[in-house]
Short mmCIF file of C-alpha atoms in Angstrom, two decimals:
data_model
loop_
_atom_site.label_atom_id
_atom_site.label_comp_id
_atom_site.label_asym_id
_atom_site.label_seq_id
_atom_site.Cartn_x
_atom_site.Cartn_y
_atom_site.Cartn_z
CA UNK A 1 -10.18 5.75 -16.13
CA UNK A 2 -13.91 5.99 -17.14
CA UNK A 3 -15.96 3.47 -15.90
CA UNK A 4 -18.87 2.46 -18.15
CA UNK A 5 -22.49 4.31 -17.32
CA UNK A 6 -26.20 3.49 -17.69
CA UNK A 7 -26.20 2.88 -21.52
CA UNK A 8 -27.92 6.45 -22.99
CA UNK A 9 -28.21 6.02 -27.35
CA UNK A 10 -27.08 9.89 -27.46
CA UNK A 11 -24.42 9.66 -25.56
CA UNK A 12 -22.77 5.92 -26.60
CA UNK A 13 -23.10 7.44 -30.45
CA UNK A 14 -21.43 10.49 -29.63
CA UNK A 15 -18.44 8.11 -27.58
CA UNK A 16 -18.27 5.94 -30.74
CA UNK A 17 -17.64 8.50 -32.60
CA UNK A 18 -15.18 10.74 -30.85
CA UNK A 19 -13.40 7.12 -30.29
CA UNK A 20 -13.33 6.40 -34.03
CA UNK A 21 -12.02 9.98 -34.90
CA UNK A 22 -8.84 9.37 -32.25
CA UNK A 23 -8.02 5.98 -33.16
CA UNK A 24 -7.96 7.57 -37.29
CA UNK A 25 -5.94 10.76 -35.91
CA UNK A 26 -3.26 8.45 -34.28
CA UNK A 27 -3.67 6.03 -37.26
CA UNK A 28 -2.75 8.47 -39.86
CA UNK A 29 0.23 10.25 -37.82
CA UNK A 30 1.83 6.70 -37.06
CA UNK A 31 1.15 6.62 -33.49
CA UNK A 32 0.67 3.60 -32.13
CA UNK A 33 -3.31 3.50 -30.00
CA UNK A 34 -2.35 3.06 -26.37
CA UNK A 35 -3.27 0.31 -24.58
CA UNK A 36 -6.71 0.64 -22.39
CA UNK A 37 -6.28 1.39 -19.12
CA UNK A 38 -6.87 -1.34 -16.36
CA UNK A 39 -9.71 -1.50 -14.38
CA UNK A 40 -9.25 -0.31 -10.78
CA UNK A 41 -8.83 -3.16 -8.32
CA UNK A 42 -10.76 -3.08 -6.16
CA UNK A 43 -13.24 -2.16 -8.34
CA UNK A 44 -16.38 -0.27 -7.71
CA UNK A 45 -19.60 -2.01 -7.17
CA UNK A 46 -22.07 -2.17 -10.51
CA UNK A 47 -24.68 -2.10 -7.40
CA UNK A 48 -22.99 1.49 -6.14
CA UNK A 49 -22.87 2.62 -9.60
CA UNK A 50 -26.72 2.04 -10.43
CA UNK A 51 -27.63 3.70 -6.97
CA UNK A 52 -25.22 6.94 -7.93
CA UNK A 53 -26.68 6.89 -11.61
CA UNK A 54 -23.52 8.68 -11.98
CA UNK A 55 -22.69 11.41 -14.50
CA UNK A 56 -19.28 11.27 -14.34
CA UNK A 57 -17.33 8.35 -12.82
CA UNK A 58 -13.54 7.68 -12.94
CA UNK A 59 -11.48 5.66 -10.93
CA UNK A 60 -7.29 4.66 -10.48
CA UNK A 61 -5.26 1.62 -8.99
CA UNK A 62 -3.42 3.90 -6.07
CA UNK A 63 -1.23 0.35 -4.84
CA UNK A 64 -1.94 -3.07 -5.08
CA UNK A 65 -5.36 -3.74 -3.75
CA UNK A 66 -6.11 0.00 -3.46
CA UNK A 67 -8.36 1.81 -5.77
CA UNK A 68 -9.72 5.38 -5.63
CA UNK A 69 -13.18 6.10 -7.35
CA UNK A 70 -14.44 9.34 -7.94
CA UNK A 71 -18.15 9.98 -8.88
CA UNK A 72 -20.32 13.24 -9.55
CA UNK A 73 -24.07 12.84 -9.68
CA UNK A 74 -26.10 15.27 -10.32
CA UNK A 75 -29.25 13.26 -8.45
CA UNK A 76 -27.79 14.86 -5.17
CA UNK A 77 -26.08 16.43 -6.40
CA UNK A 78 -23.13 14.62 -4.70
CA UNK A 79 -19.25 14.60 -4.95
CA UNK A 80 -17.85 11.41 -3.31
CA UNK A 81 -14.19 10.40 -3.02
CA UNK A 82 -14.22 6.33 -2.52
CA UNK A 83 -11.34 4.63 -1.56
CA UNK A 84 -11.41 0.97 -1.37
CA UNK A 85 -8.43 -1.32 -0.07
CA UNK A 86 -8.43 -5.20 0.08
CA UNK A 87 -7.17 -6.10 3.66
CA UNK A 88 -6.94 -9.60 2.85
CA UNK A 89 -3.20 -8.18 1.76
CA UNK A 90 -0.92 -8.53 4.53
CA UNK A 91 0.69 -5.26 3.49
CA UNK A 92 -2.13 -3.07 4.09
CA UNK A 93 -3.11 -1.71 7.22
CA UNK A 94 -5.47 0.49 9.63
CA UNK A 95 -3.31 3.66 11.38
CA UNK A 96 -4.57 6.24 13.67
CA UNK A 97 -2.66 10.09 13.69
CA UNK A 98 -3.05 12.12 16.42
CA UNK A 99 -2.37 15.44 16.33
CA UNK A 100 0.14 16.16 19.11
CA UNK A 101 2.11 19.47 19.70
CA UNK A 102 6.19 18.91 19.95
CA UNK A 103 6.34 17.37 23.22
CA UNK A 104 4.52 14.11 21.84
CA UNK A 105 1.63 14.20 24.65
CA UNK A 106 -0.65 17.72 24.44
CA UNK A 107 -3.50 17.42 22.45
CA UNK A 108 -3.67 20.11 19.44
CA UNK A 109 -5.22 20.46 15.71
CA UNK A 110 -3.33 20.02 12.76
CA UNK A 111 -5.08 19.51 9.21
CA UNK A 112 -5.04 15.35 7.98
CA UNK A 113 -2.31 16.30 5.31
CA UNK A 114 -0.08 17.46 7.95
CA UNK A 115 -0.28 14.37 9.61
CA UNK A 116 1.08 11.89 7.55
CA UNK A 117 2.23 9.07 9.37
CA UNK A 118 6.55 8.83 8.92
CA UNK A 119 8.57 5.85 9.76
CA UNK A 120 9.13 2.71 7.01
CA UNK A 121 5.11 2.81 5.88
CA UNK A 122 3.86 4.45 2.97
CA UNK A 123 0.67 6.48 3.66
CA UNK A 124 -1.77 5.86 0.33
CA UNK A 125 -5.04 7.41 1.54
CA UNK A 126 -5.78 9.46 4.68
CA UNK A 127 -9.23 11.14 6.13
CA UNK A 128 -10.36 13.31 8.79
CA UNK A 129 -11.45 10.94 12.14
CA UNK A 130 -13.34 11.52 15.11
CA UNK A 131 -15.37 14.60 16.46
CA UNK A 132 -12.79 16.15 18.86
CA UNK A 133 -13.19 19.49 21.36
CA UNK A 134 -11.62 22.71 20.91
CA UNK A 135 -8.18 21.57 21.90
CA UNK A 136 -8.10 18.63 19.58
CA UNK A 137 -9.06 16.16 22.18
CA UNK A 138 -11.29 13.20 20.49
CA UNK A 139 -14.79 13.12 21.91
CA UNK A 140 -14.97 9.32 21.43
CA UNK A 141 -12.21 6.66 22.18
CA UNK A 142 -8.46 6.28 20.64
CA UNK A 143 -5.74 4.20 20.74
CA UNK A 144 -2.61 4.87 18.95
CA UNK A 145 1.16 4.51 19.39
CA UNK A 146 1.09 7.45 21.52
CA UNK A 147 -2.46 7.76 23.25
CA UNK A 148 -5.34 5.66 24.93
CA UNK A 149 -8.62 7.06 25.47
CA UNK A 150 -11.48 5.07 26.43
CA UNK A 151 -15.22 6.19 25.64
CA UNK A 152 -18.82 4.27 25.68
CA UNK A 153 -19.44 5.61 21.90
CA UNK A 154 -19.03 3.78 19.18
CA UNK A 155 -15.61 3.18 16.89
CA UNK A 156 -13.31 1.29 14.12
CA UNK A 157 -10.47 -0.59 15.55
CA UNK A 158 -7.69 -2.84 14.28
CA UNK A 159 -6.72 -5.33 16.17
CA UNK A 160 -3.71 -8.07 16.72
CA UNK A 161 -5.43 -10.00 14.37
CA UNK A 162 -5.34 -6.99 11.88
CA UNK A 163 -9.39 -7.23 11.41
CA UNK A 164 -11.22 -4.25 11.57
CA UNK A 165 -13.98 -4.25 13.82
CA UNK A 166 -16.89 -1.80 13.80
CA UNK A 167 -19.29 -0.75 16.46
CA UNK A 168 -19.71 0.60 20.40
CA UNK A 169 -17.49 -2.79 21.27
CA UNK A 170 -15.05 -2.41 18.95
CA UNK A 171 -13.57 0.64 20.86
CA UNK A 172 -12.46 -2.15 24.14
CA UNK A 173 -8.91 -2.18 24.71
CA UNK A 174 -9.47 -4.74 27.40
CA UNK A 175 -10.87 -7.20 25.58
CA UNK A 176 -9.08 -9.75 23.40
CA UNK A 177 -7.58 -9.65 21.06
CA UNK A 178 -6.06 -6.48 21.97
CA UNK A 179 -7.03 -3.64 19.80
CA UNK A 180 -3.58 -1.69 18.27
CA UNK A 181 -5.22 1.38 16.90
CA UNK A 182 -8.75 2.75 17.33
CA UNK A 183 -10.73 5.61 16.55
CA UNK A 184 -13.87 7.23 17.63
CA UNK A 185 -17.49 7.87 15.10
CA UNK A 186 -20.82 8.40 15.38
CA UNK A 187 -23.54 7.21 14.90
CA UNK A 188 -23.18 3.50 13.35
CA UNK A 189 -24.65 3.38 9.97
CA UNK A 190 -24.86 -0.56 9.46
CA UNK A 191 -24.43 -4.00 11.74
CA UNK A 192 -24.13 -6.56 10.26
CA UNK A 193 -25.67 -5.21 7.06
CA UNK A 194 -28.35 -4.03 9.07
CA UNK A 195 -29.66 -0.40 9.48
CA UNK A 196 -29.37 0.97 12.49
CA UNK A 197 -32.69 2.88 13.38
CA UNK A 198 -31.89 5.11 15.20
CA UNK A 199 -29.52 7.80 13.22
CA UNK A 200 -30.23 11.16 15.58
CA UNK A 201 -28.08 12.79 17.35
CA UNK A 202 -29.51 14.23 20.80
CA UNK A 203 -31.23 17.52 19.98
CA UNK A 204 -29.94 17.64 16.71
CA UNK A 205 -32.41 16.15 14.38
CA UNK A 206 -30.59 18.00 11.26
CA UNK A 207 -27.92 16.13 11.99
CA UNK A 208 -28.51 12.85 10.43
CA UNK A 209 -31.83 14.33 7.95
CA UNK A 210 -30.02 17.29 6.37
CA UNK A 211 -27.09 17.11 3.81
CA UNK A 212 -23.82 17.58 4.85
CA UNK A 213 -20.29 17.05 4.25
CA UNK A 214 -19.20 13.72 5.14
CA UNK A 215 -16.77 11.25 6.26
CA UNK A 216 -17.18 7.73 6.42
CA UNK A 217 -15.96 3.92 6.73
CA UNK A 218 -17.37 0.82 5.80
CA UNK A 219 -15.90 -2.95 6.25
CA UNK A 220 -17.28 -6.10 5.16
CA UNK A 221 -16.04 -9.18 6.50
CA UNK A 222 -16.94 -11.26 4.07
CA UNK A 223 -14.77 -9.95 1.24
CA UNK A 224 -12.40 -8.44 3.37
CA UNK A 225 -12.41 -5.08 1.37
CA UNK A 226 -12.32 -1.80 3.31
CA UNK A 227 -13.92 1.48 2.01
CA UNK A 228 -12.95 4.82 3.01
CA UNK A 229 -15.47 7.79 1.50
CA UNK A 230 -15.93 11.20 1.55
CA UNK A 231 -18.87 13.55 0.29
CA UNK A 232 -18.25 17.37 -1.25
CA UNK A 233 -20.82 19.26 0.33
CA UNK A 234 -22.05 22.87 1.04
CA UNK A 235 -20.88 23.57 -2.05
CA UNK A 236 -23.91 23.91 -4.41
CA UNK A 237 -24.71 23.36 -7.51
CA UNK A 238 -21.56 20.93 -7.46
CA UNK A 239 -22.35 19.16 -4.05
CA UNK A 240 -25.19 19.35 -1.79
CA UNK A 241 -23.48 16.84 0.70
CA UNK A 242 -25.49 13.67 2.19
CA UNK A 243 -27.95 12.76 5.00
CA UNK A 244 -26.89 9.95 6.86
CA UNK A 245 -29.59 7.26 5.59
CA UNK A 246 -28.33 8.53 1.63
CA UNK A 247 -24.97 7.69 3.56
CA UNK A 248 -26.24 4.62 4.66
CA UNK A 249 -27.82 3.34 1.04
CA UNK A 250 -24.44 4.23 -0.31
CA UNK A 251 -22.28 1.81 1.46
CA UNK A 252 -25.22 -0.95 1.46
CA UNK A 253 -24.23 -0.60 -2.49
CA UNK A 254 -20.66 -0.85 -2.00
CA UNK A 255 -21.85 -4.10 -0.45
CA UNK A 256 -20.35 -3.17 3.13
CA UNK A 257 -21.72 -4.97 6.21
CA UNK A 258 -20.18 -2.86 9.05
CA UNK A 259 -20.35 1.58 8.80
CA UNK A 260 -19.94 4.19 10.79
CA UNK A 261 -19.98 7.63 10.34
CA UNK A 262 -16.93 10.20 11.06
CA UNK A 263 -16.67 13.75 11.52
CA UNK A 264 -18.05 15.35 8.77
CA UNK A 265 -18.79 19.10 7.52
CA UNK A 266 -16.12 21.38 7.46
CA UNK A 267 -14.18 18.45 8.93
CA UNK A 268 -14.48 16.43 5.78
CA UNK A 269 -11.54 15.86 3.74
CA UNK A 270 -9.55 12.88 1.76
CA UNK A 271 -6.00 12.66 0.52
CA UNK A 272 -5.13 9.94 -1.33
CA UNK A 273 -1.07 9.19 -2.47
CA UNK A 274 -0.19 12.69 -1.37
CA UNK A 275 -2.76 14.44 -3.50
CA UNK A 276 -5.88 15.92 -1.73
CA UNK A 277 -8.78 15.03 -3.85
CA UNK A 278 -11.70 16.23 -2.16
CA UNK A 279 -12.73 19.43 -1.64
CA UNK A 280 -13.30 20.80 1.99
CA UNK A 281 -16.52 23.09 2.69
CA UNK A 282 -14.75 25.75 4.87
CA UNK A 283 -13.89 28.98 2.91
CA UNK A 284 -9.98 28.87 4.69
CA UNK A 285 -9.71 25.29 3.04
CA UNK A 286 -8.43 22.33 5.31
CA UNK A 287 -9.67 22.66 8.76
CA UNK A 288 -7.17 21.67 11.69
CA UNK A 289 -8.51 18.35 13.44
CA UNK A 290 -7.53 16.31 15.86
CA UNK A 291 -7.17 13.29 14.59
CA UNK A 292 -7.07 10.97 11.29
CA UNK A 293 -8.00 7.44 10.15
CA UNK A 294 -4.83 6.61 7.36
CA UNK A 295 -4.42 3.67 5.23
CA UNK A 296 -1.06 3.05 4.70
CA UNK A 297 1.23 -0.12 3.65
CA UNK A 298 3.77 -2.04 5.57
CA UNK A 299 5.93 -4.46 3.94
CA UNK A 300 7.18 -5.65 7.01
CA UNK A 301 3.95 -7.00 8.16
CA UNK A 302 3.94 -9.77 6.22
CA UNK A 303 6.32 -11.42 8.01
CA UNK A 304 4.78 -14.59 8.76
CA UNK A 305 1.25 -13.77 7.74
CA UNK A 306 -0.79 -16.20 5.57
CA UNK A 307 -2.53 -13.64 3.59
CA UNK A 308 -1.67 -12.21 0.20
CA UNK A 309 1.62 -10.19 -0.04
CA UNK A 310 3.08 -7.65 -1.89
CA UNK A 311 6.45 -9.49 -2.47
CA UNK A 312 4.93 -10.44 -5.69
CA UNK A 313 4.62 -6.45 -6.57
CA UNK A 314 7.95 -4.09 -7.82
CA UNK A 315 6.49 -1.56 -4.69
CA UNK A 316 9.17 -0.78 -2.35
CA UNK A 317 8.14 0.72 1.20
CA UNK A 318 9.75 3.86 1.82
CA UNK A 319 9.61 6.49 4.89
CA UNK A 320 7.16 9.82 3.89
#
């Protein structure tokens, strides 16, 4: 659906008008007007829309308490895939994919869509995760079903609790409560709504000051909404990409409190209920990675959780 813009006289006249002449055209061939679209929930920020000064905006309820925003500016110009998910539904959850050849422990590359996660969850948004070597192993830490890596760099982790947790601390599987599924970034964008200063990367200055493709994910505790984003880039005059403080600003508007950064550039990519929406910079299309950051929904975790549940909803989990 559209989501409503910084008001411009020129273009709210021409709306009006182009609204009028439907509603007359249905009117006079005895259709009936449809109904108007519901707004996504969770909905997108009015403070990220002022700081986009989008052109074009749209946005779609993927599940309950999971939206997915799209927005093209042409400040950046930027691309960005947002996908925002209300965790404070016991449904929803936090799932790391490794990519794994055939005998379930060598480390390899696959590309995010061919790692959906299987079993009785229902993947609704996936995105590339951390920086990994040439075989697919992650540089930073993981902990999945399958694999446990411990690393000093900073991560996103879910925990027993089922609270993500952002930062260089959140990647300690020793410490309690024990985290269930982590994966590696860098840098950390925000602490505790904070900027972190220092957004370099060793002897590559370029990385954090020039635009690239990017991959990112942002929690605040306080509302207990989730935001998964990705920025189009290299791909001029549609989508320059983002520097990392422009990445920074962006989730400070979504009104996030914890970010870090993900692989990015070539790297970058988002699927969201089976459909890839973004559009990865590499000429081949979706690069092989070694890991991915899903968001998926369990039914069966609300078993004896307090928090909001989806046995209110018609969804039925399913295996994909």
């Amino acid at each position: 659906m559209m989501i409503p813009l910084p008001h411009n006289p020129v273009r709210s006249a021409r709306s009006a008008f182009l609204q009028a002449a439907w509603i007359a055209a249905l009117a006079s061939s005895g259709c009936v007007v449809p109904d108007s679209p519901a707004d996504p929930d969770p909905p997108l920020p009015a403070a990220a829309v002022d700081w986009l000064a989008p052109d074009s905006l749209r946005g779609r309820t993927v599940s309950d308490g999971v939206s997915y925003h799209f927005a093209w500016s042409a400040r950046g110009p930027w691309a960005l895939h947002m996908v925002a998910a209300d965790l404070n539904r016991c449904e929803l959850e936090l799932v790391v994919v490794p990519a794994l050849a055939e005998d379930g422990r060598t480390r390899t590359r696959e590309t995010v869509t061919a790692m959906v996660p299987n079993g009785r969850v229902t993947a609704l948004a996936g995105v590339n995760g951390d920086f990994f070597a040439p075989g697919g192993a992650p540089v930073g830490p993981e902990v999945t079903s399958a694999t446990q890596r411990s690393s000093t760099r900073p991560g996103i982790a879910w925990d027993a609790q089922r609270i993500p947790r952002i930062g260089p601390g959140a990647a300690r599987n020793d410490s309690a409560p024990r985290r269930l599924q982590v994966v590696g970034g860098f840098p950390e964008l925000l602490d505790g709504g904070i900027r972190v200063g220092d957004l370099q990367v060793g002897d590559r200055p370029d990385f954090a000051a020039a635009r690239h493709p990017r991959t990112a994910v942002g929690f605040d505790p306080g509302s207990g909404v989730l935001w998964l984003v990705v920025v189009d880039g290299r791909q001029l005059p549609r989508s320059a990409g983002m520097a990392l403080p422009e990445l920074t600003e962006l989730f400070l508007a979504l009104g996030v409190a914890e970010a870090i950064n993900l692989d990015g550039g070539g790297s970058s990519v988002m699927t969201v209920a089976g459909e890839t929406v973004s559009r990865p910079s590499d000429a081949a299309g979706e690069r092989p990675v070694g890991n991915s950051l899903w968001l998926v929904r369990d039914g069966s975790a609300c078993e004896g959780d307090q928090r909001g549940s989806a046995a209110d909803s018609q969804a039925t989990d399913r295996p994909t």
